[in-house]
Structure formats: structure tokens, C-alpha cells
Coordinates of C-alpha atoms in Angstrom, one line a residue:
Chain A
X1 CA 0.0 0.0 0.0
X2 CA 2.7 2.4 1.1
X3 CA 4.9 1.3 -1.9
X4 CA 2.0 1.9 -4.2
X5 CA 1.5 5.5 -2.9
X6 CA 5.2 6.3 -3.3
X7 CA 5.4 5.0 -6.8
X8 CA 2.2 7.0 -7.5
X9 CA 3.8 10.2 -6.4
X10 CA 7.0 9.2 -8.4
X11 CA 4.9 8.7 -11.5
X12 CA 3.3 12.1 -11.2
X13 CA 6.7 13.7 -10.6
X14 CA 8.2 12.0 -13.7
X15 CA 5.2 13.1 -15.8
X16 CA 5.5 16.7 -14.7
X17 CA 9.3 16.7 -15.4
X18 CA 8.8 15.1 -18.8
X19 CA 6.3 17.7 -19.7
X20 CA 8.7 20.5 -18.8
X21 CA 11.4 18.9 -20.9
X22 CA 9.1 18.6 -23.8
X23 CA 7.9 22.2 -23.5
X24 CA 11.4 23.4 -23.4
X25 CA 12.4 21.1 -26.2
X26 CA 9.7 22.6 -28.5
X27 CA 10.8 26.2 -27.9
X28 CA 14.5 26.0 -27.2
X29 CA 16.0 25.0 -30.5
X30 CA 19.7 25.3 -30.5
X31 CA 21.4 25.2 -33.9
X32 CA 25.0 24.3 -33.4
X33 CA 26.7 22.9 -36.5
X34 CA 30.2 22.3 -35.5
X35 CA 31.2 20.5 -38.7
X36 CA 31.8 23.4 -41.1
X37 CA 32.1 23.0 -44.8
X38 CA 35.8 23.3 -45.7
X39 CA 36.8 26.8 -46.6
X40 CA 33.8 28.4 -44.9
X41 CA 34.9 30.5 -42.0
X42 CA 33.4 29.7 -38.6
X43 CA 32.5 32.7 -36.5
X44 CA 31.7 32.4 -32.8
X45 CA 29.4 35.0 -31.3
X46 CA 30.0 35.1 -27.5
X47 CA 27.3 37.1 -25.8
X48 CA 26.4 38.4 -22.4
X49 CA 23.2 37.5 -20.8
X50 CA 20.8 35.6 -23.0
X51 CA 18.2 36.5 -20.3
X52 CA 18.2 40.1 -21.5
X53 CA 15.8 41.2 -24.2
X54 CA 18.5 43.4 -25.7
X55 CA 21.0 40.5 -26.2
X56 CA 18.2 38.3 -27.4
X57 CA 17.4 40.8 -30.1
X58 CA 21.1 41.0 -30.9
X59 CA 21.4 37.2 -31.2
X60 CA 18.3 37.0 -33.4
X61 CA 19.7 39.6 -35.7
X62 CA 22.9 37.6 -36.1
X63 CA 21.0 34.3 -36.7
X64 CA 18.8 36.0 -39.4
X65 CA 21.9 37.4 -41.1
X66 CA 23.6 34.0 -41.1
X67 CA 20.5 32.3 -42.6
X68 CA 20.6 34.8 -45.4
X69 CA 24.4 34.2 -46.0
X70 CA 24.6 30.5 -45.5
X71 CA 27.4 30.2 -48.1
X72 CA 29.6 32.8 -46.5
X73 CA 30.1 31.6 -42.9
X74 CA 29.0 29.4 -40.0
X75 CA 27.8 30.9 -36.8
X76 CA 28.2 29.5 -33.3
X77 CA 26.2 31.7 -30.9
X78 CA 26.8 31.3 -27.2
X79 CA 25.7 33.2 -24.2
X80 CA 25.9 33.1 -20.4
X81 CA 22.7 32.9 -18.3
X82 CA 23.8 35.7 -16.0
X83 CA 25.4 38.8 -17.5
X84 CA 27.7 39.1 -14.5
X85 CA 29.1 35.6 -14.8
X86 CA 32.6 36.5 -16.0
X87 CA 34.0 33.0 -15.2
X88 CA 31.5 31.3 -17.5
X89 CA 32.2 33.6 -20.4
X90 CA 35.9 33.1 -19.9
X91 CA 35.4 29.3 -20.2
X92 CA 33.2 29.9 -23.3
X93 CA 36.0 31.8 -25.1
X94 CA 38.5 29.0 -24.2
X95 CA 36.1 26.4 -25.7
X96 CA 35.9 28.5 -28.9
X97 CA 39.7 28.6 -29.0
X98 CA 39.9 24.8 -28.6
X99 CA 37.3 24.4 -31.4
X100 CA 39.6 26.4 -33.6
X101 CA 37.0 28.9 -34.9
X102 CA 38.2 31.5 -37.3
X103 CA 36.8 34.6 -35.6
X104 CA 35.3 35.5 -32.2
X105 CA 32.8 38.3 -31.9
X106 CA 32.5 39.0 -28.2
X107 CA 30.3 41.2 -26.0
X108 CA 32.4 41.1 -22.9
X109 CA 30.7 40.6 -19.5
X110 CA 33.5 42.7 -18.0
X111 CA 35.5 45.3 -19.9
X112 CA 38.7 44.4 -18.1
X113 CA 38.5 40.7 -17.1
X114 CA 37.9 39.4 -20.6
X115 CA 40.9 41.0 -22.2
X116 CA 43.4 38.3 -21.2
X117 CA 41.4 35.4 -22.7
X118 CA 40.8 37.4 -25.8
X119 CA 44.5 37.9 -26.2
X120 CA 44.9 34.1 -25.9
X121 CA 42.5 33.8 -28.8
X122 CA 44.5 36.3 -30.9
X123 CA 47.7 34.4 -30.1
X124 CA 46.0 31.3 -31.4
X125 CA 45.5 33.1 -34.7
X126 CA 41.8 33.9 -34.2
X127 CA 40.4 37.3 -35.3
X128 CA 38.7 38.9 -32.3
X129 CA 36.1 41.7 -32.7
X130 CA 34.7 43.4 -29.6
X131 CA 31.0 44.4 -29.7
X132 CA 28.5 46.2 -27.4
X133 CA 30.7 46.7 -24.3
X134 CA 34.0 48.2 -25.1
X135 CA 37.3 46.8 -23.7
X136 CA 39.1 49.0 -21.2
X137 CA 41.8 50.9 -23.1
X138 CA 44.4 50.8 -20.3
X139 CA 44.0 47.0 -19.9
X140 CA 44.4 46.5 -23.6
X141 CA 47.6 48.6 -23.5
X142 CA 48.9 46.6 -20.6
X143 CA 48.4 43.4 -22.5
X144 CA 49.9 45.0 -25.6
X145 CA 47.0 44.1 -27.9
X146 CA 44.5 46.2 -29.9
X147 CA 41.1 44.7 -30.5
X148 CA 38.7 46.6 -32.8
X149 CA 35.4 47.7 -31.2
X150 CA 32.1 47.7 -33.2
X151 CA 29.2 49.1 -31.3
X152 CA 27.1 52.1 -30.2
X153 CA 28.4 55.1 -28.3
X154 CA 26.3 54.7 -25.1
X155 CA 27.4 58.1 -23.9
X156 CA 26.2 59.8 -27.0
X157 CA 22.9 57.9 -26.8
X158 CA 22.3 59.0 -23.2
X159 CA 23.3 62.6 -24.2
X160 CA 20.7 62.6 -27.0
X161 CA 17.9 61.5 -24.6
X162 CA 19.0 64.0 -21.9
X163 CA 19.2 66.9 -24.4
X164 CA 15.6 66.1 -25.5
X165 CA 14.6 66.1 -21.8
X166 CA 16.4 69.5 -21.2
X167 CA 14.1 71.1 -23.8
X168 CA 11.1 70.2 -21.5
X169 CA 12.8 71.6 -18.3
X170 CA 14.0 75.0 -17.1
X171 CA 17.6 75.7 -16.0
X172 CA 18.0 75.0 -12.3
X173 CA 15.4 72.2 -12.3
X174 CA 16.3 69.2 -10.1
X175 CA 16.8 65.8 -11.7
X176 CA 18.0 62.3 -10.6
X177 CA 19.7 59.4 -12.3
X178 CA 19.0 55.7 -11.9
X179 CA 22.2 53.9 -12.8
X180 CA 22.7 50.3 -14.1
X181 CA 25.3 48.0 -12.5
X182 CA 27.9 50.6 -11.4
X183 CA 30.9 48.6 -12.6
X184 CA 29.4 47.9 -16.1
X185 CA 31.0 50.0 -18.9
X186 CA 27.7 50.8 -20.6
X187 CA 26.2 51.8 -17.3
X188 CA 29.1 54.2 -16.6
X189 CA 28.9 55.7 -20.2
X190 CA 25.1 56.2 -20.0
X191 CA 25.5 57.9 -16.6
X192 CA 28.2 60.2 -18.0
X193 CA 26.1 61.0 -21.1
X194 CA 23.1 62.0 -18.8
X195 CA 25.5 64.1 -16.8
X196 CA 27.0 65.8 -19.8
X197 CA 23.7 67.0 -21.2
X198 CA 22.2 67.9 -17.8
X199 CA 25.2 69.9 -16.7
X200 CA 25.4 71.7 -20.1
X201 CA 21.7 72.7 -19.8
X202 CA 22.4 73.9 -16.2
X203 CA 20.1 71.3 -14.5
X204 CA 20.9 70.2 -10.9
X205 CA 21.6 66.5 -10.5
X206 CA 20.5 66.0 -6.9
X207 CA 20.7 62.2 -6.6
X208 CA 22.2 59.2 -8.5
X209 CA 21.7 55.6 -7.4
X210 CA 21.9 52.2 -8.9
X211 CA 19.0 49.9 -9.4
X212 CA 21.1 47.1 -11.1
X213 CA 19.0 47.2 -14.3
X214 CA 16.0 45.8 -12.4
X215 CA 12.4 47.0 -12.5
X216 CA 11.3 46.2 -8.9
X217 CA 14.6 47.6 -7.5
X218 CA 14.1 50.8 -9.5
X219 CA 10.6 51.1 -8.0
X220 CA 12.0 51.1 -4.5
X221 CA 14.9 53.5 -5.3
X222 CA 12.7 56.0 -7.1
X223 CA 10.0 55.8 -4.4
X224 CA 12.7 56.8 -1.8
X225 CA 14.1 59.5 -4.1
X226 CA 10.8 61.3 -4.6
X227 CA 10.2 61.4 -0.9
X228 CA 13.6 62.8 -0.3
X229 CA 13.4 65.4 -3.1
X230 CA 9.9 66.9 -3.1
X231 CA 10.6 69.2 -6.0
X232 CA 12.2 66.6 -8.4
X233 CA 11.4 67.3 -12.0
X234 CA 12.8 64.4 -14.0
X235 CA 14.4 60.9 -13.6
X236 CA 16.9 59.6 -16.1
X237 CA 17.0 55.8 -16.2
X238 CA 20.0 53.9 -17.7
X239 CA 17.6 51.3 -19.2
X240 CA 13.9 50.9 -19.9
X241 CA 13.3 48.1 -17.4
X242 CA 14.2 50.6 -14.7
X243 CA 12.1 53.3 -16.3
X244 CA 9.1 50.9 -15.9
X245 CA 9.9 50.7 -12.2
X246 CA 10.3 54.4 -11.9
X247 CA 6.8 54.9 -13.5
X248 CA 5.3 52.5 -11.0
X249 CA 6.8 54.3 -8.1
X250 CA 5.8 57.8 -9.4
X251 CA 2.2 56.6 -10.0
X252 CA 2.0 55.2 -6.4
X253 CA 3.3 58.5 -5.0
X254 CA 0.9 60.5 -7.2
X255 CA 3.8 62.3 -8.8
X256 CA 3.6 60.9 -12.4
X257 CA 2.3 64.2 -13.8
X258 CA 5.0 66.4 -12.5
X259 CA 8.1 64.1 -12.9
X260 CA 9.4 63.2 -16.4
X261 CA 10.9 59.8 -17.0
X262 CA 13.6 59.0 -19.6
X263 CA 14.6 55.4 -20.5
X264 CA 17.2 53.7 -22.7
X265 CA 17.0 50.6 -25.1
X266 CA 13.5 51.1 -26.7
X267 CA 11.9 47.8 -25.5
X268 CA 8.3 47.3 -26.5
X269 CA 6.9 47.8 -23.0
X270 CA 8.5 51.3 -22.9
X271 CA 6.9 52.1 -26.2
X272 CA 3.5 51.5 -24.6
X273 CA 4.4 53.8 -21.8
X274 CA 5.5 56.5 -24.2
X275 CA 2.1 56.3 -26.0
X276 CA 0.5 56.9 -22.6
X277 CA 2.8 59.8 -21.9
X278 CA 4.3 58.1 -18.8
X279 CA 7.8 57.9 -20.4
X280 CA 9.1 60.9 -22.3
X281 CA 11.7 59.3 -24.5
X282 CA 14.2 56.4 -24.9
X283 CA 17.2 55.5 -27.0
X284 CA 17.4 52.8 -29.7
X285 CA 20.8 51.3 -30.3
X286 CA 19.5 48.9 -33.0
X287 CA 20.5 45.8 -31.1
X288 CA 19.7 43.6 -34.1
X289 CA 22.4 45.3 -36.1
X290 CA 25.2 45.4 -33.5
X291 CA 26.2 41.7 -33.7
X292 CA 25.7 41.6 -37.5
X293 CA 28.0 44.5 -38.0
X294 CA 30.6 42.8 -35.7
X295 CA 30.4 39.6 -37.8
X296 CA 30.7 41.4 -41.1
X297 CA 33.6 43.3 -39.8
X298 CA 35.3 40.1 -38.6
X299 CA 34.7 38.5 -42.1
X300 CA 36.2 41.5 -43.7
X301 CA 39.3 41.3 -41.5
X302 CA 39.6 37.5 -42.3
X303 CA 39.5 38.3 -46.0
X304 CA 42.1 41.1 -45.5
X305 CA 39.6 43.6 -46.8
X306 CA 39.7 45.7 -43.6
X307 CA 42.2 46.9 -41.1
X308 CA 41.2 46.5 -37.5
X309 CA 39.8 49.9 -36.4
X310 CA 36.9 50.9 -34.2
X311 CA 33.5 51.3 -35.9
X312 CA 30.5 53.1 -34.4
X313 CA 27.0 51.8 -34.9
X314 CA 23.8 53.8 -35.0
X315 CA 22.1 55.3 -32.0
X316 CA 18.8 57.1 -32.3
X317 CA 16.5 59.1 -30.0
X318 CA 12.9 57.7 -29.8
X319 CA 10.0 59.8 -28.6
X320 CA 6.3 59.3 -28.5
X321 CA 6.0 61.0 -31.9
X322 CA 8.2 58.2 -33.5
X323 CA 5.8 55.5 -32.5
X324 CA 2.7 55.1 -34.7
Chain B
X1 CA 4.0 39.8 23.7
X2 CA 7.5 39.6 25.2
X3 CA 8.8 37.5 22.4
X4 CA 8.4 40.4 20.0
X5 CA 10.3 42.9 22.2
X6 CA 13.6 42.4 20.4
X7 CA 12.0 42.8 16.9
X8 CA 10.0 45.9 17.9
X9 CA 13.1 47.4 19.4
X10 CA 15.1 46.8 16.1
X11 CA 12.3 48.3 14.0
X12 CA 11.9 51.3 16.3
X13 CA 15.7 52.0 16.4
X14 CA 15.9 51.9 12.6
X15 CA 12.9 54.3 12.2
X16 CA 14.5 56.6 14.8
X17 CA 17.9 56.6 13.2
X18 CA 16.6 57.3 9.7
X19 CA 14.1 59.9 10.9
X20 CA 17.1 61.8 12.4
X21 CA 19.4 61.3 9.4
X22 CA 17.4 61.0 6.2
X23 CA 15.5 64.0 4.8
X24 CA 11.7 63.6 4.8
X25 CA 11.9 60.1 6.2
X26 CA 9.4 60.4 9.1
X27 CA 6.2 60.8 7.1
X28 CA 3.0 58.9 6.7
X29 CA 3.8 58.8 3.0
X30 CA 7.1 56.9 3.6
X31 CA 5.4 54.2 5.5
X32 CA 2.4 53.9 3.2
X33 CA 4.7 53.5 0.1
X34 CA 7.0 51.1 1.9
X35 CA 4.0 49.0 2.9
X36 CA 2.7 48.9 -0.6
X37 CA 6.1 47.7 -1.9
X38 CA 6.4 44.6 0.4
X39 CA 3.3 42.4 -0.1
X40 CA 5.2 39.9 -2.2
X41 CA 7.9 39.5 0.4
X42 CA 5.4 39.1 3.2
X43 CA 3.4 36.5 1.2
X44 CA 6.5 34.5 0.5
X45 CA 7.8 34.8 4.0
X46 CA 4.7 32.9 5.1
X47 CA 5.5 30.1 2.7
X48 CA 9.2 30.1 3.5
X49 CA 8.5 30.0 7.3
X50 CA 6.5 26.8 6.8
X51 CA 9.1 25.2 4.6
X52 CA 11.9 26.0 7.0
X53 CA 9.7 24.7 9.9
X54 CA 9.4 21.3 8.3
X55 CA 13.2 21.4 8.0
X56 CA 13.2 22.1 4.2
X57 CA 14.3 25.0 2.1
X58 CA 12.8 26.5 -1.1
X59 CA 15.4 28.2 -3.3
X60 CA 13.0 28.4 -6.2
X61 CA 10.6 31.1 -5.0
X62 CA 12.2 33.9 -7.1
X63 CA 12.1 31.9 -10.3
X64 CA 8.6 30.6 -9.6
X65 CA 7.5 34.1 -9.0
X66 CA 8.9 35.2 -12.4
X67 CA 7.3 32.2 -14.1
X68 CA 3.9 33.0 -12.6
X69 CA 4.0 36.6 -13.6
X70 CA 5.2 35.6 -17.1
X71 CA 2.2 33.3 -17.5
X72 CA -0.1 36.1 -16.3
X73 CA 1.5 38.4 -18.8
X74 CA 1.4 36.0 -21.8
X75 CA -2.2 35.0 -21.1
X76 CA -3.3 38.6 -21.1
X77 CA -1.1 40.0 -23.9
X78 CA -0.5 37.2 -26.4
X79 CA -3.6 35.2 -26.0
X80 CA -5.9 38.0 -24.8
X81 CA -7.6 35.9 -22.2
X82 CA -10.0 37.4 -19.7
X83 CA -8.4 38.5 -16.4
X84 CA -9.8 35.7 -14.2
X85 CA -8.6 33.0 -16.6
X86 CA -5.1 34.6 -16.7
X87 CA -5.0 34.8 -12.9
X88 CA -6.1 31.2 -12.6
X89 CA -3.4 30.1 -15.1
X90 CA -0.8 32.1 -13.2
X91 CA -1.8 30.5 -9.8
X92 CA -1.8 27.1 -11.5
X93 CA 1.8 27.6 -12.7
X94 CA 3.0 28.4 -9.2
X95 CA 1.0 25.5 -7.7
X96 CA 2.4 23.1 -10.3
X97 CA 6.0 24.1 -9.5
X98 CA 5.4 23.7 -5.8
X99 CA 3.8 20.3 -6.4
X100 CA 6.8 19.2 -8.4
X101 CA 9.2 20.4 -5.7
X102 CA 7.2 18.6 -3.0
X103 CA 6.7 15.3 -4.9
X104 CA 10.3 15.0 -5.9
X105 CA 11.5 15.7 -2.4
X106 CA 9.1 13.2 -0.9
X107 CA 9.1 10.4 -3.6
X108 CA 12.9 10.0 -3.8
X109 CA 13.7 11.5 -0.3
X110 CA 15.9 14.1 -2.0
X111 CA 17.2 17.1 0.0
X112 CA 14.9 20.0 -0.8
X113 CA 18.0 22.1 -1.3
X114 CA 18.8 20.2 -4.4
X115 CA 15.3 19.8 -5.7
X116 CA 14.5 23.5 -5.4
X117 CA 17.9 24.5 -6.7
X118 CA 17.0 22.6 -9.8
X119 CA 13.6 24.3 -9.9
X120 CA 15.3 27.6 -9.6
X121 CA 17.0 26.9 -12.9
X122 CA 14.2 25.1 -14.6
X123 CA 11.5 27.7 -13.8
X124 CA 13.8 30.6 -14.9
X125 CA 14.4 28.8 -18.2
X126 CA 10.7 28.3 -18.7
X127 CA 10.1 31.9 -17.9
X128 CA 12.4 33.0 -20.7
X129 CA 10.7 30.5 -23.1
X130 CA 7.2 31.6 -22.2
X131 CA 8.0 35.3 -22.5
X132 CA 10.2 35.0 -25.6
X133 CA 12.6 36.9 -23.3
X134 CA 10.5 40.0 -23.7
X135 CA 9.0 42.2 -21.0
X136 CA 5.2 41.8 -21.1
X137 CA 3.3 45.0 -20.5
X138 CA -0.3 44.5 -19.3
X139 CA -1.2 47.4 -17.1
X140 CA -4.3 48.4 -19.1
X141 CA -5.7 44.9 -18.7
X142 CA -5.5 44.8 -14.9
X143 CA -7.2 48.1 -14.0
X144 CA -9.8 46.2 -11.8
X145 CA -7.0 45.1 -9.5
X146 CA -5.0 48.3 -9.3
X147 CA -7.9 50.6 -8.5
X148 CA -8.8 49.1 -5.1
X149 CA -7.2 50.6 -2.0
X150 CA -8.1 51.4 1.6
X151 CA -6.5 54.4 3.3
X152 CA -3.9 54.4 0.6
X153 CA -3.0 50.8 1.3
X154 CA -3.2 48.7 -1.8
X155 CA -5.2 45.5 -2.2
X156 CA -2.1 43.3 -2.4
X157 CA -0.9 44.7 0.9
X158 CA -4.2 43.9 2.6
X159 CA -4.2 40.4 1.1
X160 CA -0.6 39.9 2.3
X161 CA -1.6 40.9 5.8
X162 CA -4.6 38.5 5.7
X163 CA -2.4 35.7 4.5
X164 CA 0.1 36.4 7.3
X165 CA -2.6 36.4 10.0
X166 CA -4.1 33.2 8.6
X167 CA -0.7 31.7 8.3
X168 CA 0.0 32.3 12.0
X169 CA -3.3 30.9 13.0
X170 CA -2.8 27.7 11.0
X171 CA 0.6 27.3 12.5
X172 CA -0.4 27.7 16.1
X173 CA -4.0 26.7 16.3
X174 CA -4.4 23.7 13.9
X175 CA -3.5 20.1 13.9
X176 CA -1.7 20.7 10.5
X177 CA 0.4 23.4 12.1
X178 CA 1.4 21.2 15.0
X179 CA 2.3 18.4 12.6
X180 CA 4.6 20.7 10.7
X181 CA 6.5 21.5 14.0
X182 CA 6.6 17.9 15.0
X183 CA 8.1 16.8 11.6
X184 CA 10.6 19.6 11.7
X185 CA 11.7 18.7 15.2
X186 CA 12.1 15.0 14.7
X187 CA 10.7 13.5 11.6
X188 CA 11.2 9.9 12.6
X189 CA 9.5 10.4 16.0
X190 CA 6.6 12.1 14.2
X191 CA 6.3 9.2 11.7
X192 CA 6.4 6.6 14.5
X193 CA 3.5 8.4 16.3
X194 CA 1.3 8.1 13.2
X195 CA 1.9 11.3 11.3
X196 CA 2.7 10.9 7.6
X197 CA 5.5 13.4 7.0
X198 CA 5.4 12.9 3.3
X199 CA 1.8 14.2 2.9
X200 CA 2.5 17.2 5.1
X201 CA 5.7 18.1 3.3
X202 CA 4.0 17.7 -0.1
X203 CA 1.3 20.2 1.0
X204 CA 3.9 22.6 2.5
X205 CA 6.0 22.8 -0.7
X206 CA 2.9 23.0 -2.9
X207 CA 1.6 25.8 -0.7
X208 CA 4.9 27.7 -1.0
X209 CA 4.7 27.4 -4.8
X210 CA 1.1 28.7 -4.8
X211 CA 2.2 31.6 -2.5
X212 CA 5.0 32.4 -5.0
X213 CA 2.3 32.9 -7.6
X214 CA 0.2 35.0 -5.3
X215 CA 3.3 37.1 -4.7
X216 CA 3.8 37.4 -8.4
X217 CA 0.3 38.7 -8.8
X218 CA 0.9 41.3 -6.0
X219 CA 4.1 42.5 -7.7
X220 CA 2.7 42.5 -11.3
X221 CA -0.3 44.6 -10.3
X222 CA 2.0 47.2 -9.0
X223 CA 4.6 47.2 -11.8
X224 CA 2.0 46.7 -14.6
X225 CA 4.5 44.4 -16.4
X226 CA 6.3 41.1 -16.1
X227 CA 10.1 41.0 -16.7
X228 CA 11.8 37.7 -17.4
X229 CA 14.5 38.6 -14.9
X230 CA 12.0 39.5 -12.1
X231 CA 12.7 38.0 -8.7
X232 CA 16.3 37.2 -9.4
X233 CA 17.9 36.7 -5.9
X234 CA 14.6 37.1 -4.3
X235 CA 14.9 33.8 -2.5
X236 CA 17.8 35.2 -0.4
X237 CA 15.9 38.3 0.6
X238 CA 13.0 36.1 1.8
X239 CA 15.2 33.6 3.6
X240 CA 17.1 36.5 5.3
X241 CA 13.8 38.0 6.5
X242 CA 12.5 34.7 7.8
X243 CA 15.8 33.9 9.6
X244 CA 16.0 37.4 11.1
X245 CA 12.6 36.5 12.5
X246 CA 14.2 33.7 14.4
X247 CA 13.0 30.7 12.3
X248 CA 15.5 27.9 12.6
X249 CA 17.1 26.6 9.4
X250 CA 17.2 23.2 11.2
X251 CA 13.4 23.0 11.3
X252 CA 10.9 22.8 14.1
X253 CA 11.0 26.4 15.3
X254 CA 9.5 29.7 13.9
X255 CA 6.5 31.9 13.7
X256 CA 4.9 33.8 10.9
X257 CA 4.5 37.0 12.8
X258 CA 8.2 37.2 13.6
X259 CA 9.0 36.5 9.9
X260 CA 6.9 39.5 9.0
X261 CA 9.0 41.6 11.4
X262 CA 12.0 40.4 9.5
X263 CA 10.4 41.6 6.3
X264 CA 9.7 45.0 7.9
X265 CA 13.2 45.3 9.2
X266 CA 14.8 44.7 5.7
X267 CA 12.2 47.0 4.0
X268 CA 12.8 49.9 6.4
X269 CA 16.5 49.5 6.2
X270 CA 16.4 49.5 2.4
X271 CA 14.1 52.5 2.2
X272 CA 16.2 54.5 4.7
X273 CA 19.4 53.8 2.9
X274 CA 17.9 55.0 -0.4
X275 CA 16.6 58.2 1.2
X276 CA 20.0 58.8 2.7
X277 CA 21.4 58.6 -0.8
X278 CA 23.9 55.9 0.3
X279 CA 26.3 54.6 -2.4
X280 CA 25.8 51.0 -3.5
X281 CA 28.7 49.3 -1.7
X282 CA 27.7 51.2 1.5
X283 CA 24.2 49.9 1.2
X284 CA 25.4 46.3 0.9
X285 CA 27.8 46.6 3.8
X286 CA 25.2 48.1 6.1
X287 CA 22.5 45.6 5.2
X288 CA 24.9 42.8 6.0
X289 CA 25.8 44.3 9.4
X290 CA 22.1 45.0 10.3
X291 CA 21.0 41.4 9.5
X292 CA 23.6 40.1 12.0
X293 CA 22.9 42.9 14.6
X294 CA 19.2 42.2 14.4
X295 CA 19.7 38.5 15.1
X296 CA 22.0 39.3 18.0
X297 CA 19.7 41.9 19.6
X298 CA 16.8 39.4 19.2
X299 CA 18.9 36.8 21.0
X300 CA 18.5 38.7 24.2
X301 CA 14.8 38.4 24.1
X302 CA 15.2 35.3 26.1
X303 CA 16.2 37.5 29.1
X304 CA 12.9 39.3 28.8
X305 CA 10.9 36.2 28.1
X306 CA 8.6 34.7 30.7
X307 CA 6.5 32.5 28.5
X308 CA 8.0 30.0 26.0
X309 CA 7.5 30.5 22.3
X310 CA 4.1 29.6 21.1
X311 CA 5.4 26.9 18.8
X312 CA 7.0 25.2 21.8
X313 CA 3.8 25.1 23.9
X314 CA 1.9 21.9 23.7
X315 CA -1.2 22.6 21.7
X316 CA -4.6 21.6 23.0
X317 CA -5.7 20.4 19.6
X318 CA -3.0 17.8 19.4

């Protein structure tokens, strides 16, 4: 009797597990063709968090491009589950070296920590192109390597958004910044871009705190900020997820009408908020194009058609008027 | 009441310190907004207290929360289902995860640490698959839930308080509650005296999954959206709150009310540090120190205590 009950529970558990596996099997199709046709270069795309909509768009863009250029190269796209997991990304690059790929296009999880392993790849004769998050210039100099960077200028993007905001404010108005992860290069650049434009327009930055790119954390931080600064006029968020949290906090405090919110990344949820007027503007870095540009550039270098140099990709301001 | 002296003292000190140091801290508005931001932590603290009392642990609550809000979002946005159906689906997802946790733990006698660690990964993966890794925006579809409030306190907060009160009553005043304590104290002894620990554990883990879904609803109604990365690291916040409340990681000891105090301590601390404008590393450093300090201060409650903890008193219903 007792046996029967246990095996009954086991059967249920196995059933549930099997269903989960099936579900994930249907949706999670991984194309990894290691056996390349001879002569066709193999390009490894090593990404940051696959959990992030931005990198997902980036990866999809690369996969689409590869599908349209099947005869030109093979793509191995890899990412790490957590964008702070430097160790995992390090291992990934070493795997790619061992697989003797021809080029590695990498969005480094850390702008310093990943320089060493990238140098190992270059020493093994692999072309390395840096995308999205730029390697630290000093660290590159210390290692004695130069790796071309293809990607957006985050600082410029942030400046565009903040300049647009400045038009809606008066000099002397108080503003606050919600930062991303303080050690991330793009978070630092976005913060600087906000500061550039706000200082130039003579606004007063009264507060700047990190919400680690997260919606619910941004809600708590903004909620505290608006209590502290009763006359705050605008909040500049280093990404859209945090802008969503900022809007939730302002709404709960009844301050949504007198505090403007700026985002970054142009995710679809932010577009909805812009239509409602809750978010003023955001910035589009055309994520789908960043990896593609990196790959094309790597192929050009492989063919000897390009000399390794930095290349900037497009950054555009998006306002409610841009969304139909 | 004496058993809450230490907790009340810690809460009062934190409020006093921040009122003196942080601008505009001591206001009704501060407490109202903080209260409205913690329902999901309170709700999960109830589930986690139960799990810890039966000498288990549930590391998957953050991921299950994310999965439940993802299901809610996808039902509303992609499939345009009516709100009650979407809410039911969301609760079902949490319940199912909890049931899997419970049945795996019971059927193979696996440590719940491992089972729920696996669920932490699996549910997060499912969340990404379900959402297509996109933030789901559904505020316009949940107006009915966001419009209700009493004295500025949101519906989720009121529900969370009700769940906490109910949770405490079930723990102290029902046979089920006493069985949980018995199993956590000595599972073998409980089994020999005719209690089936497997059934109780299955119910406790399933309940914790269901509460994770309720927490997800509470959070989603406030944020109006579901992010695939929601609830990352949330399990640690909940466990910290419950442990500050004096619930034993070894099982058999803990009360829901004290866990709620743990939630309040962490919430006030977080809010105060934000209003002070503290830098990120300072926040982390101070939070760590206060967690330890709170537990130490609470340790001295035994010197005030005249009556034993309620969970240690023999219950008339047993």
C-alpha cells in the first residue's frame, strides 16, 4: 500500500518533469553545427546574458543574417545565463579557441576581465572583434593588444535623450539618475552621457543611485528619491526596465504628472508607456544590427579587406512621436 | 508579547535613526509607500517559514514568481484571455512548480535544497521560453486590481496581511500546524507516532509554490508588467527576512509574525538607505551588518521572556 503510494507520487513527478522537458524542447531550438564546410569561416558569437531582451534581439539579428548568408560563414552563438558571470564567459572563449574557430565576436561581460582570454584567442591566430561593451583601453595597452570595437556610443545615446529632456525643463530644475550596475562600462557611459547634457543645460543632479537594471529595485529606489526630493522634475534611467519601475513608483506616489521619465533601449513595454505619456523618450541602439556589424567586420578582416579599427553603430532618440 | 520585544526594538531603532538622518523620512507617505512595496515579500515569507519549519528550504521562489507573472502576462497580452482566466493560469503555474518540488522531495527522499535549486534553474528557463525573453506589458488589462485601496494601502498589501494572519493561526492553532512543527523537530518520531511526514511536506511545498504565484500577482499589479528577470535573488531576501525573524534553518521552530517583522526590518533599512542617498557598496555593507545585529539583539529576548515561544507550547488540539 505504502509502496504503491510512493510509486504513484513518483509517476506524477516524472510526468511533470517530462512535460517540462518537452515544453522546453519545443521552444528552445539550438542550432550548433560544428562541422563546417571546408573553406567556410566559422564565426563564434560570444554574448552576455541571454536572459536580457537586448541581447536576445542581438542574437536573433545575427542568426537571421547568417541564414541569409549560409554560403559565407557558419555561426556558433553562445551566451551566459547571467550577465555578471565572468567566469562562465571566460570558459566559453577558451572552448571556442579549442574548437579552432576563425573569428570570435565578443560582447564582454566585463570590460577588463575578458581582455586576457581574448589575447589568448588572438595568439592562437583567431580574429577577435569586440562588440557592445568596449574593452578597457588601459587594460588593452597593458596586455599589448589592440582589439577593434564595433558598437554604439552609449554616452552619445544618453546625451541625446537628456538633451531632449532638457528642452522640457528650465535651468535649475532638479533631476535624478537611476544607474545600471555601477561597474558595467555601458552603465558608466550612460550615466556620463546624462550628466554631460544635464550639466550643459544647467540642471541640478540632486541624486544618482543604482537599481542594477531591475524593474522592482528601481521602483524602490525612485520611491525613496521622490520622498527625499519633493521638487524633483525628472528621472533619467539607464535602461527601460528601470524606467518601468520608476513609473510604477511615481504613480503610487501620485507624482507621475510632475516628474518626467527618460529610458534607454527602446523595448516594447517602454513604447506602450510612451504612448500613454508616462515615459518621455528612450534610445534605440539597434541591437539587431550590432552583432551583425561585428560579424561582417570580422569576415572583412579575415579576407584582408579591412584593417582593425573601431567602428561606431547607429544610436537614435525615440520619442512618442516616432511610434505610430 | 515579550517574544516580540527584540524585533520591535530593532524596528523602532531603525525608524528613529533614519528619521534623524534621512531627509523627509518620518512621514506617513514613507510608511504607506514602503507598505505597498512589500506584499510579495510578506506573502513568500509565510510560505518560506512553513518550509523551514518542516526542515526544508525553497530556493526556487524567485524563479517561480517570475514564471507565474510571465504566465499572467502572456495570457493577457499574447492570448488576450480574460483576467480571471489569466490569474487562474498564473496561480496554476505556481501550484504546479510547488507540487513538483514537493513530490520530488518526498518520492525520492531528496534534499529539498537540491530539488528547489534545480527548480530555480528550470522555472527561470521556462520563464524565458514563455515570454520569448520580452518584457510583457499589461497594465491596461488589470485596472480592476489596481484601482482598489483602503486608506492608501493597496489591495495586495491587505491580502498579504490577511495571509500572514491566517498563516500564523494555521501554524499555532491547527493540527496541521502542530504536525509541521513535529516533523521539523524530529521526523522519525513524528512518523512513529502516526503522522505521515510525506503528505505534510508535499502540502507545504505546494503551498509555497502557490504563494509564490500570489506574490507574483501582487508584484505584477504594481509594476504593470512582467520582466523575465523578475525575482532574481529574491529567495535570499525572503530567507534573510525569515531567519532574522528567528525561524530555525534546522526546522521545528519559527513563527509567521516574527518573519513579518524580519520583512519589515529589511524593508525599512532598504528604504532608509535609499533616502539617505547611500552609495551601492555602503548599502550592501550596512545591510549585512544590520542582519547580523538584528539577530544578536533578538537573541537577548530570552532574558525578557517569561512564557515560552508559542510553537513550543503543547497545543490543546494535538
